[in-house]
C-alpha positions in Angstrom: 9.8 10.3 -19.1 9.7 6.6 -20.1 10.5 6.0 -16.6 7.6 7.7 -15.4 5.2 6.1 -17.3 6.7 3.1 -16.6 6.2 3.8 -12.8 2.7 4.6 -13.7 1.9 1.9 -15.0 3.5 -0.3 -11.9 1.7 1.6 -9.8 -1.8 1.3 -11.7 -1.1 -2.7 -11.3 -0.5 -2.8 -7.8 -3.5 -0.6 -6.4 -5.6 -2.9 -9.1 -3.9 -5.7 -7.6 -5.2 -4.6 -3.9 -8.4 -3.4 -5.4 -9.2 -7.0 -6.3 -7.9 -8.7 -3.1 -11.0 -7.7 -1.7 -12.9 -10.1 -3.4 -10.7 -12.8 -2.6 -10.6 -11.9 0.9 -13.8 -11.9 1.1 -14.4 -15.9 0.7 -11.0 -17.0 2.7 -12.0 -15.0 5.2 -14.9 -17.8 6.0 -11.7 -20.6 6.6 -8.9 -18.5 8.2 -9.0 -15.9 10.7 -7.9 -12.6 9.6 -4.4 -12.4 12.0 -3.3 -15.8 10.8 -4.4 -14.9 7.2 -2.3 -12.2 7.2 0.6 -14.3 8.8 0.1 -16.7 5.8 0.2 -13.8 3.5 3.5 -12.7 4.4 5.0 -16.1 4.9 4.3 -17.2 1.6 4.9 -13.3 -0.2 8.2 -13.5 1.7 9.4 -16.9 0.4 8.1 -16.0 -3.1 10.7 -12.6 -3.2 13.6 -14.0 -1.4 13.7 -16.6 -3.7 14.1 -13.8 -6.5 16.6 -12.2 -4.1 18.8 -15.3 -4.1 18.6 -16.2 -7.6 19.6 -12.2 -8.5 22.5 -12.8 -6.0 23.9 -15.5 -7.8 24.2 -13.5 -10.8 24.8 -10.0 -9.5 27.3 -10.8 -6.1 25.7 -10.1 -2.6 24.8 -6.8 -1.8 26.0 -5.4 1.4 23.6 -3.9 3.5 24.6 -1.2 6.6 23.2 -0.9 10.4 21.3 1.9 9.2 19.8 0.4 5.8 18.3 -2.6 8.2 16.7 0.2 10.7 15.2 2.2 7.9 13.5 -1.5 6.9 12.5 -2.4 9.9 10.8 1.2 10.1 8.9 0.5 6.9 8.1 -3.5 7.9 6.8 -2.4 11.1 4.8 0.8 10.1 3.1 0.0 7.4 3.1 -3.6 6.3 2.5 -4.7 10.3 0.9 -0.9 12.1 -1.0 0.1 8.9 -2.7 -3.1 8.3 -3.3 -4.6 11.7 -5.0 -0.8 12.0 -6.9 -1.3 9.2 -8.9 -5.0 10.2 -9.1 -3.8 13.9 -10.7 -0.3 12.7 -12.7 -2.2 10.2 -14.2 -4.1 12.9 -15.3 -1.5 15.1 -16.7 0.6 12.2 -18.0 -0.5 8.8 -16.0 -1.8 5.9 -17.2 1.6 4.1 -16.4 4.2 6.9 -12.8 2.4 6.4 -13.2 2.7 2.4 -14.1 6.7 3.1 -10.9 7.4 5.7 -8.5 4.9 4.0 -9.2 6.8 0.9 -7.7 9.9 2.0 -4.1 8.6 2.6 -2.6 10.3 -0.4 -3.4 13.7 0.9 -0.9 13.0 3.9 1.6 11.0 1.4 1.7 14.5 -0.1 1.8 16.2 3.0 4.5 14.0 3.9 6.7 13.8 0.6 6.9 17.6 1.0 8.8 17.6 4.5 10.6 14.2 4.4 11.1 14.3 0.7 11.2 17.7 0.0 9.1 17.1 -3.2 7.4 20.8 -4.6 3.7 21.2 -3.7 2.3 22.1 -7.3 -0.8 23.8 -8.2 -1.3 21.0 -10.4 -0.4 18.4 -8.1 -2.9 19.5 -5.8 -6.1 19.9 -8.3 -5.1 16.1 -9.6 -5.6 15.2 -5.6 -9.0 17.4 -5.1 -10.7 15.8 -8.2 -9.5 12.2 -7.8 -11.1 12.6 -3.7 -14.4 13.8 -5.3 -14.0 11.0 -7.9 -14.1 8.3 -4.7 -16.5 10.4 -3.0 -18.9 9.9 -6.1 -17.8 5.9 -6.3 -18.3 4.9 -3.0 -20.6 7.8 -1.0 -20.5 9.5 2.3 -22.3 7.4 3.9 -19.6 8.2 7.0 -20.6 7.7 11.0 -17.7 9.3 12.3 -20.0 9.8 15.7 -21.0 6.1 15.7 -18.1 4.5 15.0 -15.5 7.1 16.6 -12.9 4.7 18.1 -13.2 2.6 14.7 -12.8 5.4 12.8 -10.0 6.7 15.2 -7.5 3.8 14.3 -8.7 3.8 10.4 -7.4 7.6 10.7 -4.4 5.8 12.6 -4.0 3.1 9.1 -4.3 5.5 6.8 -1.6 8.1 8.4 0.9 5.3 9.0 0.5 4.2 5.3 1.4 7.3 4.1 4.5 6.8 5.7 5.5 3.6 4.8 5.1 5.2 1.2 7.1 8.3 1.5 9.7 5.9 3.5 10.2 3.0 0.6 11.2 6.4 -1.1 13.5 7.3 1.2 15.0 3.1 0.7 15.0 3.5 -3.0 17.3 5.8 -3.0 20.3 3.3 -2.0 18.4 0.0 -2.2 16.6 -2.0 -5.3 12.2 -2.5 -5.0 13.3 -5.9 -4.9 15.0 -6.0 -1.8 13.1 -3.4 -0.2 10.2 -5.5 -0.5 11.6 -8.5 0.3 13.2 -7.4 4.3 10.3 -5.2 5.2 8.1 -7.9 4.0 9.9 -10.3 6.8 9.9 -7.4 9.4 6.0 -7.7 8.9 5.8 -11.3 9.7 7.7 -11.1 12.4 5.8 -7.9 13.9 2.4 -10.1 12.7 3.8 -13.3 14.2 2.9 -12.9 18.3 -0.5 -11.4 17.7 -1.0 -14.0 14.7 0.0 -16.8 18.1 -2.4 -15.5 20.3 -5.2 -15.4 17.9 -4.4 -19.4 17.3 -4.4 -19.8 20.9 -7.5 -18.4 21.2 -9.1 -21.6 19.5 -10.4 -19.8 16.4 -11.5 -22.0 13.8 -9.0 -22.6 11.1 -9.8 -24.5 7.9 -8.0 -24.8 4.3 -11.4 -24.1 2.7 -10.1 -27.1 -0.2 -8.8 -26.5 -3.2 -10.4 -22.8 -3.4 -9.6 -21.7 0.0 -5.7 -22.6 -0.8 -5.7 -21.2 -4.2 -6.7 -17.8 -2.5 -4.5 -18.0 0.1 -1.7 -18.3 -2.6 -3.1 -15.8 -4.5 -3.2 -13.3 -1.5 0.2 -14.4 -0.2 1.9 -14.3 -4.2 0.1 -11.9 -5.7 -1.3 -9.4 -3.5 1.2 -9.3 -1.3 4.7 -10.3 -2.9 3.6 -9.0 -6.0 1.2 -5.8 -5.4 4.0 -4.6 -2.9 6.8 -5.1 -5.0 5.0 -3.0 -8.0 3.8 -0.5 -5.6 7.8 0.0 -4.1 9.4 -0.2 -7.8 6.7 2.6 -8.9 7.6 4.9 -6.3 11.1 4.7 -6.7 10.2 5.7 -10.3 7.9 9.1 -9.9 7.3 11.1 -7.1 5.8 10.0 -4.1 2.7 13.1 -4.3 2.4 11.8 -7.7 2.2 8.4 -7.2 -0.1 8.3 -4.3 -3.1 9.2 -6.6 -2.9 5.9 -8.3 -4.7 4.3 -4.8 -8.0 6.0 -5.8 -8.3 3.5 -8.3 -8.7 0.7 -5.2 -12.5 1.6 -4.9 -13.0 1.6 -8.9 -11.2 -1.6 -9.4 -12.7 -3.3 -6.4 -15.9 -2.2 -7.2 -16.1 -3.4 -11.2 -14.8 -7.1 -9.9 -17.5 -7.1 -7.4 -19.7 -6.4 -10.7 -18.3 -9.0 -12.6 -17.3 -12.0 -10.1 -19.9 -11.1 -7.1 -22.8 -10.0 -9.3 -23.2 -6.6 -7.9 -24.6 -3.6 -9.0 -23.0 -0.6 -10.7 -24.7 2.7 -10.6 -24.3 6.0 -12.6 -22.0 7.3 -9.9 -19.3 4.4 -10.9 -18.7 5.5 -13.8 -18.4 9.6 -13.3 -15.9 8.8 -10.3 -13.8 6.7 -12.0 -13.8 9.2 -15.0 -12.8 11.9 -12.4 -10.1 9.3 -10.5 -8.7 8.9 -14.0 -8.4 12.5 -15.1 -7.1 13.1 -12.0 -4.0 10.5 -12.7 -3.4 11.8 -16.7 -3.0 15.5 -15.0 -0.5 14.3 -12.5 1.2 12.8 -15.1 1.3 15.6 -18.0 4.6 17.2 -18.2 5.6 20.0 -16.9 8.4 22.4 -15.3 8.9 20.6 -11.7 11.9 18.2 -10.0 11.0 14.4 -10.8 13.5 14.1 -8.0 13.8 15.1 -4.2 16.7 17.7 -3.8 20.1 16.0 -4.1 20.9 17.0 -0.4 17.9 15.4 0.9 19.4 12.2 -0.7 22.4 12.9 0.5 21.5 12.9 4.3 19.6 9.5 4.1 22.4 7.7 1.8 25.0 9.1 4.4 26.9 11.2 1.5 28.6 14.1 2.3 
């Protein structure tokens, strides 16, 4: 049990973490294009972890990783920290940043969907109310104000983000099972930047204005590359390994909540009435997920089995 809350709680910092980002974002978006920011972010998240990788090697030996081990990370790298991403700023464009807020939102109904036929994890009644009330929760933060018809090929490849981060979820699973967060984190993070790094090239070529943005600009591209992205993914991979995948996709309704109140407090804006009921909701939602009760905190031993390579 202490183990679950303990992944609760990693995961609660992580979606906070990305929550936030959006603020930052925001103002280094005016200096660096979003491609090359997003290069920048995994260079520097990268260095950050592998230099917690090495200095655990030195105490703990080298850990041997197989043929198979480096496929499965390239699979997560390139799915969701290069596919799920790069989806998410080209479907933002082409829509609106809240049509992506209302699609995005739904990716724990397919990490549920998922974790039941990769992972094998039981679909429980009470899993499933915790994910109906937490959706009405971000309905009730952020709207449905939604132009599927106006913005269909936006909306098309934020449908596209949002099923390929499901993956990458249910997948660092999969990873947990034979590697550490740490390392996890670490290799997928450099299959990302080498995915990013040609389409991060031509955007440079194309002459886009590129500027440091001082001593505010690089404080929030360090913050984005150590925090959001070294940090944030590294909490969100050592939470799953810790509870259930179903269970633990619930904790990114609190993105909209989080991102909303620092937009309140840093970027002056409004909160409503309908904050505060949906993030009531979101939270309910996550303390019913987390309540006890007579189900496997594990996938089936088997399942493990065929992805570990144990007979």
């Amino acid at each position: 049990m202490k183990n679950k809350w303990a992944g609760a709680l990693c995961l609660a910092l992580a979606s906070g973490i990305w929550g936030g980002m959006y603020v930052v974002s925001k103002y280094v978006l005016n200096f660096v294009p979003p491609l090359t920011l997003l290069w920048l972010r995994y260079m520097i998240g990268f260095a950050a972890l592998y230099a917690l990788l090495h200095a655990g090697r030195k105490k703990k030996g080298k850990a041997s990783l197989a043929k198979k081990d480096w496929l499965l990370l390239a699979w997560i790298g390139f799915v969701g920290y290069f596919a799920s991403v790069a989806m998410q700023f080209i479907g933002t464009q082409k829509a609106d940043a809240h049509t992506g807020a209302i699609i995005t939102s739904a990716s724990p109904v397919f990490i549920v969907i998922f974790a039941r036929f990769i992972l094998k994890e039981k679909l429980t009644a009470r899993k499933m109310l915790a994910l109906i009330i937490a959706s009405a929760g971000v309905v009730i933060v952020i709207g449905w104000d939604i132009h599927l018809q106006t913005y269909f090929w936006g909306s098309l490849i934020l449908a596209g983000a949002m099923i390929t981060w499901a993956l990458l979820s249910v997948y660092v699973k999969v990873a947990s099972w034979k590697m550490d967060s740490l390392t996890i984190t670490t290799y997928a993070i450099l299959f990302g930047l080498l995915f990013t790094t040609p389409f991060a090239a031509r955007e440079a070529m194309m002459a886009w204005p590129v500027s440091s943005g001082g001593f505010w600009g690089m404080a929030g591209i360090l913050y984005l590359g150590v925090i959001s992205t070294a940090g944030a993914f590294f909490l969100w991979n050592k939470g799953l390994e810790m509870v259930e995948a179903g269970s633990g996709s619930l904790f990114m309704f609190l993105q909209p909540v989080t991102g909303s109140f620092l937009g309140w407090l840093l970027l002056h804006e409004s909160l409503n009435g309908r904050f505060f009921a949906g993030g009531a909701l979101i939270l309910a939602a996550i303390a019913i997920s987390l309540l006890p009760e007579r189900m496997r905190l594990v996938p089936r031993m088997e399942t493990q089995k065929k992805y570990i390579g144990l007979k």
